[in-house]
Tab-separated table of C-alpha atoms in Angstrom:
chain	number	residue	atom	x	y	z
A	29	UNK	CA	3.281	3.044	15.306
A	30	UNK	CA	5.167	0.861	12.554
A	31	UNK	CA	8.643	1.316	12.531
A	32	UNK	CA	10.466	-0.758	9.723
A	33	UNK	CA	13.927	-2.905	10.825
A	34	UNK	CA	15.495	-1.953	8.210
A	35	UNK	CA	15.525	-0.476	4.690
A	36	UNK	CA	15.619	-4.103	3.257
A	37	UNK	CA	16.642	-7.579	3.875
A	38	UNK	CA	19.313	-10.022	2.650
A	39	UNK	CA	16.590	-11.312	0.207
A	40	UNK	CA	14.762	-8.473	-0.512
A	41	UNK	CA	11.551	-8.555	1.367
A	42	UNK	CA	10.805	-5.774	3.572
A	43	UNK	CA	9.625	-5.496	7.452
A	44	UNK	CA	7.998	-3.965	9.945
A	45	UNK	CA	7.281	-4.297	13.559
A	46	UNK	CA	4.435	-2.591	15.589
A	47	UNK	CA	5.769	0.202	18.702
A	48	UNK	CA	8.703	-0.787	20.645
A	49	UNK	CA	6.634	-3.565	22.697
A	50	UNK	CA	6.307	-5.692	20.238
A	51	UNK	CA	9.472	-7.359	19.251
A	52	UNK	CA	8.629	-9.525	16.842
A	53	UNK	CA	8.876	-8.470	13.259
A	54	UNK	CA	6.148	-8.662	10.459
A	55	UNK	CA	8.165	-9.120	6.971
A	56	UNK	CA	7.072	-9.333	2.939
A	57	UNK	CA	6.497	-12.990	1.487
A	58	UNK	CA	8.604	-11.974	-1.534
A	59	UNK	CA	11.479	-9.529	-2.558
A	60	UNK	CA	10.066	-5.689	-2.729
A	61	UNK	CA	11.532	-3.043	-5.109
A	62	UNK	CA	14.669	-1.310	-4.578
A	63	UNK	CA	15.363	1.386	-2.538
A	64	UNK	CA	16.269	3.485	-6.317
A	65	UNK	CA	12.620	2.347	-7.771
A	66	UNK	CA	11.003	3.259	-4.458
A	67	UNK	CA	12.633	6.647	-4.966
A	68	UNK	CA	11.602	7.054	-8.082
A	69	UNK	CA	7.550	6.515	-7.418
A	70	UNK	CA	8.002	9.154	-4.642
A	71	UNK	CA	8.336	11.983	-7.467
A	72	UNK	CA	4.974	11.320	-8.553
A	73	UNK	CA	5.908	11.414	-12.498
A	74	UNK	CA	2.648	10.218	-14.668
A	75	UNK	CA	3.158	7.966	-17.802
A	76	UNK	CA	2.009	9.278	-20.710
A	77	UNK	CA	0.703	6.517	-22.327
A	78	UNK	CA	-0.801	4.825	-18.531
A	79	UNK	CA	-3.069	5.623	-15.919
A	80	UNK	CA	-1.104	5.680	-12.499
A	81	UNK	CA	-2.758	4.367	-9.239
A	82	UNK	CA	-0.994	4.734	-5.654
A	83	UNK	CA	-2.649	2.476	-3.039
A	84	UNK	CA	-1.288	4.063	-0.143
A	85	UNK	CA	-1.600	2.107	3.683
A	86	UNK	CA	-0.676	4.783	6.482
A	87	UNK	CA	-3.190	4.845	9.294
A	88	UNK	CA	-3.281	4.674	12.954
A	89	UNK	CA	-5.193	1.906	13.811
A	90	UNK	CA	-3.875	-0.055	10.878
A	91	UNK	CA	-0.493	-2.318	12.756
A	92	UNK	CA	-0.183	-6.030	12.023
A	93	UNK	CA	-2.346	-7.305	8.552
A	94	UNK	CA	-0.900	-8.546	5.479
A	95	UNK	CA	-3.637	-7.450	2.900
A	96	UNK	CA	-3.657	-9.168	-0.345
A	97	UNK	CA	-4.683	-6.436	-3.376
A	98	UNK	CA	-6.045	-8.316	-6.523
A	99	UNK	CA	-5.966	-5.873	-9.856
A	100	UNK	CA	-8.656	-6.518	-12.510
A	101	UNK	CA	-9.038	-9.884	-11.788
A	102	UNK	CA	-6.270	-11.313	-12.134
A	103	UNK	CA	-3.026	-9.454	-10.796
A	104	UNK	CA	-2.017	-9.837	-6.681
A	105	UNK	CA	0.093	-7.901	-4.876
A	106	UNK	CA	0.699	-7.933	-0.839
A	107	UNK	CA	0.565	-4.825	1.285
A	108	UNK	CA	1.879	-4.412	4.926
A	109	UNK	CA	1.214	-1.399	7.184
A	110	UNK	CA	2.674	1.945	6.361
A	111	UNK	CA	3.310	0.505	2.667
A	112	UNK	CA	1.948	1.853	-0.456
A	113	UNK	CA	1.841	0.128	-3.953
A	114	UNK	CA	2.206	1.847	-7.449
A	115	UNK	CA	-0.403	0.109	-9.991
A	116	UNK	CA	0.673	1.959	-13.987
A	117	UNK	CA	-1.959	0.509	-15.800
A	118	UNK	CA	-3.914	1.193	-19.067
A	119	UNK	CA	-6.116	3.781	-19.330
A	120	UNK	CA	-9.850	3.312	-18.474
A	121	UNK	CA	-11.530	1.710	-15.034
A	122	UNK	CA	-10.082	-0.476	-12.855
A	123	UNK	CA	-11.257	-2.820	-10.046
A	124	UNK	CA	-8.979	-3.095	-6.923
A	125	UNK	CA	-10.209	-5.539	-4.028
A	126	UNK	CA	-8.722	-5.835	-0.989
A	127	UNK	CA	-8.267	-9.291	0.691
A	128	UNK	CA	-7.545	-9.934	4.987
A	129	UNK	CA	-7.996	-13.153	6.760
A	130	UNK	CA	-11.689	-11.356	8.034
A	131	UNK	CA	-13.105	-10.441	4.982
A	132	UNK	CA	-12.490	-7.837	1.491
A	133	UNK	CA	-13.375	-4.780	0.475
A	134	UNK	CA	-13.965	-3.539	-3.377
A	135	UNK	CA	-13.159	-0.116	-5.071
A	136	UNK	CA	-13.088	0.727	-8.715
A	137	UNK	CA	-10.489	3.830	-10.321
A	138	UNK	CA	-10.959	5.332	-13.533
A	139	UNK	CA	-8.979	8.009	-15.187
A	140	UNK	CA	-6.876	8.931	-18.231
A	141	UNK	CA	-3.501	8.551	-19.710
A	142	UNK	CA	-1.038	10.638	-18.194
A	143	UNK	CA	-3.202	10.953	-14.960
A	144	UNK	CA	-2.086	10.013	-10.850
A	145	UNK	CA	-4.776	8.708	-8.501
A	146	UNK	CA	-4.496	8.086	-4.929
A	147	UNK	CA	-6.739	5.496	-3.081
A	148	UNK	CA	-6.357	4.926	0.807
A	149	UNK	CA	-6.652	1.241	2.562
A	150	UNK	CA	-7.896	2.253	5.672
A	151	UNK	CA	-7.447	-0.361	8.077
A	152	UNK	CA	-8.349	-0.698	11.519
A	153	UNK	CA	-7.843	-3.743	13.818
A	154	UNK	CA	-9.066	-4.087	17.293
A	155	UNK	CA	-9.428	-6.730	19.770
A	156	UNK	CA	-12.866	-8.185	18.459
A	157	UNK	CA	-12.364	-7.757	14.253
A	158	UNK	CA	-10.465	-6.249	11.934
A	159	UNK	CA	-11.673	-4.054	8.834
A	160	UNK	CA	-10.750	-2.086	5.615
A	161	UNK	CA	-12.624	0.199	3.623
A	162	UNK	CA	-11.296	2.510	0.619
A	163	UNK	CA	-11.397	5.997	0.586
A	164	UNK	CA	-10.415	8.200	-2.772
A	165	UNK	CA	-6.983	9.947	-1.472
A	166	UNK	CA	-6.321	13.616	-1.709
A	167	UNK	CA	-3.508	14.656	-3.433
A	168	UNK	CA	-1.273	16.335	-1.104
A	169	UNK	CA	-2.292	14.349	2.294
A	170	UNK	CA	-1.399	11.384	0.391
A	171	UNK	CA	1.939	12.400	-1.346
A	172	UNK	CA	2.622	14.007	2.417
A	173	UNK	CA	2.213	9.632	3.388
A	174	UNK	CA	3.726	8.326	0.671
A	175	UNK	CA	7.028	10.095	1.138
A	176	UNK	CA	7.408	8.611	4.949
A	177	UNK	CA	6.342	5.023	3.750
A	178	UNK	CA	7.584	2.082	1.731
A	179	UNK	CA	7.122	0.524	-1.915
A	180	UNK	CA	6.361	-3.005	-1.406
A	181	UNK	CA	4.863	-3.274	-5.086
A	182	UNK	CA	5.087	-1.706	-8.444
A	183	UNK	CA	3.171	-2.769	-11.449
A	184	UNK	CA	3.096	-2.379	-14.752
């Protein structure tokens, strides 16, 4: 299980460390949002004028990756285990792929001003690979993960 160290560090990045065996701690590459801001995306408010995305990481046999997410292209974001990331962007469809030392993995979202959508990184790493797919999130099973997990990115 990934427990996080603490709510944030000295220089805002964020981290985590696998079970109590494992003593050495996994942290962010750069500052996450504040502890207000990751209240905030935990209410679940749409945007009226912008499509709202949650890419949520919570899984069992997801416990050490860094996964990079690229956005349309051109935006990139890094997730850690039991992490999520809030994407408001326009309208429309959107490409999210999903980048790990072992390979990627591709989705695409669409919806409509105003609307929330929840896509799961399912990870799992063993001994002999590592791999991620994307599943479309249910609503309440992925609030229920949200609310126990941390903001590491929010874009706009």
């Amino acid at each position: 299980m990934t427990k996080p160290i603490q709510p944030a560090r000295a220089d805002g990045t964020w981290c985590y460390r696998v079970g109590s065996f494992r003593r050495k701690a996994q942290c962010s590459s750069v500052p996450v949002p504040s502890a207000d801001i990751d209240t905030l995306a935990k209410r679940f408010e749409a945007t009226a004028d912008r499509l709202t995305v949650y890419v949520v990481r919570k899984r069992w046999g997801d416990a050490v990756n860094k996964v990079h997410l690229e956005i349309d292209g051109n935006t990139r974001v890094e997730t850690l285990p039991e992490t999520f990331v809030r994407l408001r962007v326009t309208p429309g469809l959107h490409r999210i792929r999903a980048d790990w030392p072992e390979g990627s993995a591709e989705t695409e979202v669409q919806g409509a001003a105003g609307e929330i959508r929840f896509v799961e990184l399912v990870g799992t790493v063993w001994a002999w690979g590592t791999s991620y797919r994307f599943e479309a999130g249910l609503p309440e099973k992925s609030m229920e993960r949200v609310r126990s997990i941390r903001l590491v990115a929010d874009v706009s």
